[in-house]
Amino acid sequence: MYEDLLAILEDTERVSVNETVLEHHSGGTDYLERKKPDIVVFPKTEQEVVEIVKYASSKKIPIIPFGAGSSIEGHLMPVFGGISMDFTLMNEVTSVYPDDFVVKVQPGVTRMQLNKHLKKYGLFFPIDPGADATVGGMAATNASGTNAVKFGTMKHNVLGLQVVMADGSLISTGGETIKSSAGYNLTELLIGSEGTLGIFTEITLKLTGIPEATVVAKAAFETVEEAGKAAELVLQSGVGIGKMELVDAATIQAVNEFKGTDFKETPTLFLEYNGTAEATKQGITFIKELMEDSGSTHFEFENDSIKRAQLWEARHQAALAIVGRKPNRKLVSTDVCVPISQLALSIAYTRKLLEEYEMDGAILGHVGDGNFHAVFGLNTEDEEEMARFHALNEKVVTFALEHRGTCTGEHGIGVGKMKFLKEERATSLKMMKLIKRSLDPENILNPGKIFEMEEVTIE
Amino acid sequence: MYEDLLAILEDTERVSVNETVLEHHSGGTDYLERKKPDIVVFPKTEQEVVEIVKYASSKKIPIIPFGAGSSIEGHLMPVFGGISMDFTLMNEVTSVYPDDFVVKVQPGVTRMQLNKHLKKYGLFFPIDPGADATVGGMAATNASGTNAVKFGTMKHNVLGLQVVMADGSLISTGGETIKSSAGYNLTELLIGSEGTLGIFTEITLKLTGIPEATVVAKAAFETVEEAGKAAELVLQSGVGIGKMELVDAATIQAVNEFKGTDFKETPTLFLEYNGTAEATKQGITFIKELMEDSGSTHFEFENDSIKRAQLWEARHQAALAIVGRKPNRKLVSTDVCVPISQLALSIAYTRKLLEEYEMDGAILGHVGDGNFHAVFGLNTEDEEEMARFHALNEKVVTFALEHRGTCTGEHGIGVGKMKFLKEERATSLKMMKLIKRSLDPENILNPGKIFEMEEVTIE
């Protein structure tokens, strides 16, 4: 395989069986076992990707696309060995059309790199999953984050794709327009398909104007339920909130312990509103009234960028505070999403579970969209600790499914959540498998992810 | 076939071969030839839909789902005869979860019926394609309209589907959460699939709070290009515009002639902004400044609901004015979408084409998303007039494709745009056909739409 791939790439530095390189490509930043690929390639051009896929297709060798390595559900694990295809060297912003609010990027461009590049145009790409992930990886998992309440997820912000299919053919989907009803929506089928239906070589993104002003606020409540109700009111008002995050009291306590801060240890809503300077003034006044009407015991807001960061510190530091309390811990997280009315309930239930399982964790809720995480710093080698996490995670997922929710709001299925998907998508899994088989009959594209392939038929 | 279907529905009023009923189901409100189905059925329950599909599947009989009949590209034409499945009797709002901003409806519920139902909750469904279409039809064509600049299209507002597949199996996709990364995005593959991959029996929609206040404005410009540039500035500002429509001078002249009004006959931007009462005040002041900086010669705005309607009258009446000028005319429309920077250019080019082809038409631009229509009132029996429309439409589409656009922004492919799709999706049509074949191997679901089926292979 080495010689064949070297013949394609003609560069010994871009075809590697070096142990350190293989180890780096044996998984993401996840809690799962690691498994080395047979080889790692670093394509620089679309044509190289095509040739590698054609080669792999002819030999039935698995291909696992690899970006920043920030997956946390095992998407990057070479379950059946094969070729890990690292997109680090395909990291160019190909073209910017500022008047169209459109940019085209190679899959290895990272979120922060992109936004740095876009700043001079007064534009930005609003999806922010936290990690400095690659755009390719974010598209492959339909990533989102704290901005989703206003800007949606990747699927709302990807306009088109260049994709290498399992047989090596290069296709383009979507385009550069905001809207299109031209045939099947292949773009959004591919987004979130976790590398199992095609490999992205170029991604066309919709951009947003950087708003003139941003104001952030925090509102303290006596109970998580009251905070949840207040968040519902904000959504119902149609005020157009930018971000809305819920942090529970125990999480703020953990931040105070870790950082030596003295934030008030109560359930707290963190809010962000943006728009024109005048509109933000009015918007925040309106939000303040809503919070006070909902029983908020304390409300603060800030316009200045440094003070904004300070005001949100308890939110920003929460995951780090949990992971950082003990040395050599890995961030491990739950990721369910429930209908908005079920969020406060689900968070309170999860906090009880943490106590029951004696797990030290932060609870962070994207309360504008019902997605929340219980975040832990775990020693993934510690079987007993991991067993407790798995038991807790299963209960959190079961509770979400029982409350009309989903097992993953934004992290994806990968390897880690396959068993939950079977339960959640009991009726539609067949349709997914029919599509997978029709587009990748030899199952070479990131095999062993989302579901196990098996014979499926439709009469 | 009649006896078999009657055995399923057990109601002579819901299985029809009456000539008038067949004629009503021989197409939409489109300019295309009409072709009668063999039979029309009116299911009342999901179970009935399942049984009809199972029957049709066993006999390889085509099924064409039918809603309000407002398709304008031939989606409803029974190209190969078969069963037209009319969803008029499946028009219940199944459940409303106001605290979740979620509603479940049967496919025959119309947009206006739904919003009337939702008003008491302070919520609304923001997609407005103009016609009082059914939610099922809107989902099947990924409809949108003037609200798309703020709220997106159907695909952004459908959370989940109940779907009967070609073999009669009932599956559910998506769910009731705002976000999910659980497996392939089947929901959005099905949206816009025009009834060719599955038949919807229930649709879960994301709702929006009715904003406290709405203000509308209109801004006059000397040229279409200046109006287009002003619209770009609005988008770039991140002010969060609600609607933004561009109407050209000749269209306003037609309205004046038809309605006896005296609107200023210049290129005009129609804008809508909504939010809290205070935010709209600030927002409209900001927009006014942007318009004046962009060379607007006249700017007006209104808050009051009656005066708002008056201010937008030239926009609302435009299509009607064109169709109503002569008796017995059908509304026929182009529907391309281009990147925003190409819109003013495309509109100016289209106006020239109208003059060249001596076609009397209104030009209406959804300038926030690059989608625009040239709307005509045509005698579809007049072959010479229709030939001119087809020649013009082809030039409009070709221009759009040459300017990085798409042949349809919101009306879909149906029968009318199949030849353009071949050109636009030259590389990805194979992938669409592989999916269609995998999910509907006998090609019974609305056959003859989007593309012609043929043998496709992937190695």
CSV table of C-alpha atoms in Angstrom, one decimal, chain B residues 53-304:
chain,number,residue,atom,x,y,z
B,53,VAL,CA,-49.0,2.6,-1.0
B,54,LYS,CA,-48.7,-1.2,-0.3
B,55,TYR,CA,-51.4,-1.9,-2.8
B,56,ALA,CA,-49.8,0.5,-5.4
B,57,SER,CA,-46.4,-1.1,-4.7
B,58,SER,CA,-47.7,-4.6,-5.3
B,59,LYS,CA,-49.2,-3.5,-8.6
B,60,LYS,CA,-46.4,-1.1,-9.6
B,61,ILE,CA,-48.9,1.8,-9.9
B,62,PRO,CA,-47.6,5.4,-9.7
B,63,ILE,CA,-48.8,7.5,-6.8
B,64,ILE,CA,-48.9,11.3,-7.0
B,65,PRO,CA,-49.4,13.2,-3.7
B,66,PHE,CA,-51.7,16.2,-4.1
B,67,GLY,CA,-52.2,19.1,-1.7
B,68,ALA,CA,-53.7,22.5,-2.5
B,69,GLY,CA,-52.9,22.2,-6.2
B,70,SER,CA,-50.7,25.3,-6.1
B,71,SER,CA,-47.6,23.8,-7.7
B,72,ILE,CA,-46.5,25.8,-10.7
B,73,GLU,CA,-43.9,23.5,-12.3
B,74,GLY,CA,-45.9,20.4,-13.0
B,75,HIS,CA,-45.2,18.4,-9.8
B,76,LEU,CA,-48.8,17.2,-9.7
B,77,MET,CA,-49.1,16.0,-13.3
B,78,PRO,CA,-49.6,12.2,-13.4
B,79,VAL,CA,-47.0,11.7,-16.1
B,80,PHE,CA,-47.6,7.9,-16.2
B,81,GLY,CA,-51.2,8.0,-14.9
B,82,GLY,CA,-51.9,6.2,-11.6
B,83,ILE,CA,-53.3,7.3,-8.3
B,84,SER,CA,-53.5,10.9,-7.3
B,85,MET,CA,-53.5,10.9,-3.5
B,86,ASP,CA,-55.4,14.0,-2.3
B,87,PHE,CA,-54.5,15.1,1.3
B,88,THR,CA,-57.4,17.5,1.7
B,89,LEU,CA,-59.0,15.3,4.4
B,90,MET,CA,-55.8,14.9,6.3
B,91,ASN,CA,-55.8,18.5,7.5
B,92,GLU,CA,-55.6,18.4,11.3
B,93,VAL,CA,-53.2,20.2,13.5
B,94,THR,CA,-52.3,17.1,15.4
B,95,SER,CA,-50.6,18.7,18.4
B,96,VAL,CA,-49.2,22.0,19.6
B,97,TYR,CA,-46.3,22.3,22.0
B,98,PRO,CA,-46.3,26.0,22.6
B,99,ASP,CA,-43.5,25.9,25.2
B,100,ASP,CA,-41.3,24.0,22.7
B,101,PHE,CA,-42.2,26.2,19.7
B,102,VAL,CA,-43.2,23.0,18.0
B,103,VAL,CA,-46.4,21.9,16.1
B,104,LYS,CA,-47.3,18.7,14.4
B,105,VAL,CA,-49.6,18.8,11.5
B,106,GLN,CA,-51.1,16.5,8.9
B,107,PRO,CA,-49.9,17.3,5.3
B,108,GLY,CA,-53.2,18.8,4.2
B,109,VAL,CA,-53.1,21.6,6.7
B,110,THR,CA,-52.7,24.9,4.8
B,111,ARG,CA,-50.4,27.7,5.8
B,112,MET,CA,-53.2,30.1,6.7
B,113,GLN,CA,-55.2,27.5,8.6
B,114,LEU,CA,-52.1,26.8,10.6
B,115,ASN,CA,-51.3,30.4,11.5
B,116,LYS,CA,-55.0,31.0,12.4
B,117,HIS,CA,-54.7,28.0,14.8
B,118,LEU,CA,-51.4,29.2,16.3
B,119,LYS,CA,-52.4,32.8,16.9
B,120,LYS,CA,-53.8,32.2,20.4
B,121,TYR,CA,-50.3,30.9,21.5
B,122,GLY,CA,-48.5,34.0,20.3
B,123,LEU,CA,-46.7,31.9,17.8
B,124,PHE,CA,-46.6,31.6,14.0
B,125,PHE,CA,-45.1,29.6,11.2
B,126,PRO,CA,-43.0,32.0,9.2
B,127,ILE,CA,-42.8,30.4,5.7
B,128,ASP,CA,-45.1,32.2,3.3
B,129,PRO,CA,-44.9,31.2,-0.4
B,130,GLY,CA,-47.8,33.5,-1.3
B,131,ALA,CA,-50.3,30.8,-2.2
B,132,ASP,CA,-52.3,29.2,0.7
B,133,ALA,CA,-50.4,26.0,0.0
B,134,THR,CA,-50.5,22.9,2.2
B,135,VAL,CA,-47.7,22.2,4.6
B,136,GLY,CA,-47.1,18.9,2.8
B,137,GLY,CA,-46.7,20.5,-0.5
B,138,MET,CA,-44.5,23.3,0.9
B,139,ALA,CA,-42.3,20.6,2.5
B,140,ALA,CA,-42.2,18.6,-0.7
B,141,THR,CA,-40.9,21.5,-2.8
B,142,ASN,CA,-38.8,23.3,-0.1
B,143,ALA,CA,-41.0,26.3,-0.5
B,144,SER,CA,-40.1,29.7,0.9
B,145,GLY,CA,-41.1,33.3,0.0
B,146,THR,CA,-40.6,36.8,1.3
B,147,ASN,CA,-39.8,35.8,4.9
B,148,ALA,CA,-36.8,33.6,3.8
B,149,VAL,CA,-34.2,36.3,4.4
B,150,LYS,CA,-35.0,36.1,8.1
B,151,PHE,CA,-36.4,32.7,8.7
B,152,GLY,CA,-35.0,30.5,5.9
B,153,THR,CA,-36.9,28.1,3.8
B,154,MET,CA,-39.0,25.0,4.6
B,155,LYS,CA,-35.8,22.9,5.2
B,156,HIS,CA,-34.9,25.3,8.1
B,157,ASN,CA,-38.2,25.0,9.7
B,158,VAL,CA,-39.2,21.4,9.4
B,159,LEU,CA,-37.9,19.4,12.4
B,160,GLY,CA,-39.2,15.9,11.6
B,161,LEU,CA,-41.4,13.9,9.3
B,162,GLN,CA,-43.6,10.8,9.3
B,163,VAL,CA,-43.1,9.2,5.9
B,164,VAL,CA,-44.5,6.3,4.0
B,165,MET,CA,-41.8,4.8,1.9
B,166,ALA,CA,-42.3,3.1,-1.5
B,167,ASP,CA,-42.8,-0.3,0.1
B,168,GLY,CA,-45.5,1.0,2.4
B,169,SER,CA,-43.3,1.0,5.5
B,170,LEU,CA,-43.9,3.9,7.9
B,171,ILE,CA,-40.8,5.7,9.2
B,172,SER,CA,-40.1,8.8,11.3
B,173,THR,CA,-37.2,11.1,10.7
B,174,GLY,CA,-35.9,14.0,12.8
B,175,GLY,CA,-37.9,14.8,15.9
B,176,GLU,CA,-39.1,17.6,18.1
B,177,THR,CA,-35.8,19.1,19.0
B,178,ILE,CA,-34.3,22.2,17.4
B,179,LYS,CA,-31.0,20.3,16.9
B,180,SER,CA,-29.9,16.8,16.3
B,181,SER,CA,-26.8,15.1,14.9
B,182,ALA,CA,-28.3,11.6,15.1
B,183,GLY,CA,-27.5,9.9,11.8
B,184,TYR,CA,-28.2,10.9,8.2
B,185,ASN,CA,-30.3,14.0,7.8
B,186,LEU,CA,-33.2,12.2,6.1
B,187,THR,CA,-35.6,15.0,6.9
B,188,GLU,CA,-33.8,17.4,4.7
B,189,LEU,CA,-33.2,14.9,2.0
B,190,LEU,CA,-37.0,14.3,1.8
B,191,ILE,CA,-37.8,18.1,1.9
B,192,GLY,CA,-37.7,19.2,-1.7
B,193,SER,CA,-37.8,15.6,-3.0
B,194,GLU,CA,-41.2,16.5,-4.6
B,195,GLY,CA,-42.9,13.3,-3.5
B,196,THR,CA,-40.4,11.1,-5.3
B,197,LEU,CA,-38.8,9.4,-2.2
B,198,GLY,CA,-41.6,9.1,0.3
B,199,ILE,CA,-45.1,10.4,1.1
B,200,PHE,CA,-45.4,12.6,4.2
B,201,THR,CA,-48.2,11.8,6.7
B,202,GLU,CA,-47.2,14.1,9.5
B,203,ILE,CA,-44.8,17.1,9.6
B,204,THR,CA,-43.2,18.6,12.7
B,205,LEU,CA,-42.6,22.3,12.4
B,206,LYS,CA,-40.5,24.8,14.3
B,207,LEU,CA,-42.4,27.9,15.2
B,208,THR,CA,-41.5,31.4,16.0
B,209,GLY,CA,-42.9,33.9,18.5
B,210,ILE,CA,-45.0,36.7,16.9
B,211,PRO,CA,-42.8,39.8,17.3
B,212,GLU,CA,-44.1,42.6,19.4
B,213,ALA,CA,-43.9,45.1,16.6
B,214,THR,CA,-43.5,45.3,12.9
B,215,VAL,CA,-42.5,48.3,10.8
B,216,VAL,CA,-42.5,48.4,7.0
B,217,ALA,CA,-40.7,50.8,4.7
B,218,LYS,CA,-40.2,51.6,1.1
B,219,ALA,CA,-37.2,53.3,-0.5
B,220,ALA,CA,-37.1,54.7,-4.0
B,221,PHE,CA,-34.0,54.6,-6.1
B,222,GLU,CA,-33.0,55.9,-9.5
B,223,THR,CA,-31.7,52.6,-10.8
B,224,VAL,CA,-32.1,48.9,-10.0
B,225,GLU,CA,-28.4,48.7,-9.4
B,226,GLU,CA,-28.5,51.3,-6.7
B,227,ALA,CA,-31.4,49.5,-5.0
B,228,GLY,CA,-29.4,46.3,-5.2
B,229,LYS,CA,-26.4,47.9,-3.6
B,230,ALA,CA,-28.5,49.3,-0.8
B,231,ALA,CA,-29.9,45.9,-0.1
B,232,GLU,CA,-26.4,44.4,0.1
B,233,LEU,CA,-25.5,47.1,2.7
B,234,VAL,CA,-28.5,46.1,4.8
B,235,LEU,CA,-27.4,42.5,4.8
B,236,GLN,CA,-23.9,43.4,5.6
B,237,SER,CA,-24.9,45.5,8.5
B,238,GLY,CA,-26.3,42.5,10.4
B,239,VAL,CA,-29.3,44.6,11.4
B,240,GLY,CA,-31.5,41.4,10.9
B,241,ILE,CA,-34.0,42.5,8.2
B,242,GLY,CA,-37.4,40.7,8.2
B,243,LYS,CA,-38.2,41.1,4.5
B,244,MET,CA,-36.5,42.9,1.6
B,245,GLU,CA,-38.2,43.0,-1.8
B,246,LEU,CA,-37.1,44.8,-5.0
B,247,VAL,CA,-39.7,45.9,-7.5
B,248,ASP,CA,-38.6,47.5,-10.8
B,249,ALA,CA,-40.1,50.7,-12.3
B,250,ALA,CA,-42.0,49.0,-15.1
B,251,THR,CA,-43.8,46.7,-12.6
B,252,ILE,CA,-45.0,49.7,-10.5
B,253,GLN,CA,-46.2,51.3,-13.7
B,254,ALA,CA,-48.3,48.2,-14.4
B,255,VAL,CA,-49.7,48.4,-10.9
B,256,ASN,CA,-50.6,52.1,-11.4
B,257,GLU,CA,-52.3,51.3,-14.6
B,258,PHE,CA,-54.3,48.3,-13.2
B,259,LYS,CA,-55.2,49.8,-9.8
B,260,GLY,CA,-55.4,53.5,-10.8
B,261,THR,CA,-52.8,54.3,-8.1
B,262,ASP,CA,-50.0,56.8,-8.5
B,263,PHE,CA,-47.1,55.1,-6.9
B,264,LYS,CA,-43.8,56.6,-7.9
B,265,GLU,CA,-42.6,54.6,-10.9
B,266,THR,CA,-39.0,54.0,-9.9
B,267,PRO,CA,-37.1,50.9,-8.7
B,268,THR,CA,-38.2,50.5,-5.1
B,269,LEU,CA,-37.0,48.5,-2.2
B,270,PHE,CA,-39.8,47.2,0.2
B,271,LEU,CA,-38.5,46.4,3.6
B,272,GLU,CA,-39.9,45.0,6.8
B,273,TYR,CA,-38.3,44.9,10.2
B,274,ASN,CA,-39.7,43.4,13.4
B,275,GLY,CA,-38.8,42.8,17.0
B,276,THR,CA,-39.6,44.6,20.2
B,277,ALA,CA,-41.4,48.0,19.9
B,278,GLU,CA,-38.2,49.9,20.8
B,279,ALA,CA,-35.9,47.8,18.7
B,280,THR,CA,-38.0,48.4,15.6
B,281,LYS,CA,-37.9,52.1,16.1
B,282,GLN,CA,-34.1,52.0,16.2
B,283,GLY,CA,-33.9,49.5,13.5
B,284,ILE,CA,-35.9,51.5,11.0
B,285,THR,CA,-33.9,54.7,11.8
B,286,PHE,CA,-30.7,52.7,11.0
B,287,ILE,CA,-32.2,51.4,7.8
B,288,LYS,CA,-33.3,54.8,6.7
B,289,GLU,CA,-29.8,56.1,7.1
B,290,LEU,CA,-28.4,53.2,5.1
B,291,MET,CA,-30.9,53.9,2.3
B,292,GLU,CA,-30.1,57.6,2.2
B,293,ASP,CA,-26.4,56.9,2.2
B,294,SER,CA,-27.0,54.5,-0.8
B,295,GLY,CA,-28.7,57.2,-2.8
B,296,SER,CA,-32.4,56.6,-2.1
B,297,THR,CA,-34.4,59.5,-3.4
B,298,HIS,CA,-37.4,58.9,-1.1
B,299,PHE,CA,-38.0,56.9,2.1
B,300,GLU,CA,-41.3,56.2,4.0
B,301,PHE,CA,-42.2,53.9,6.8
B,302,GLU,CA,-45.3,52.8,8.7
B,303,ASN,CA,-46.0,51.0,12.0
B,304,ASP,CA,-49.8,50.8,11.9
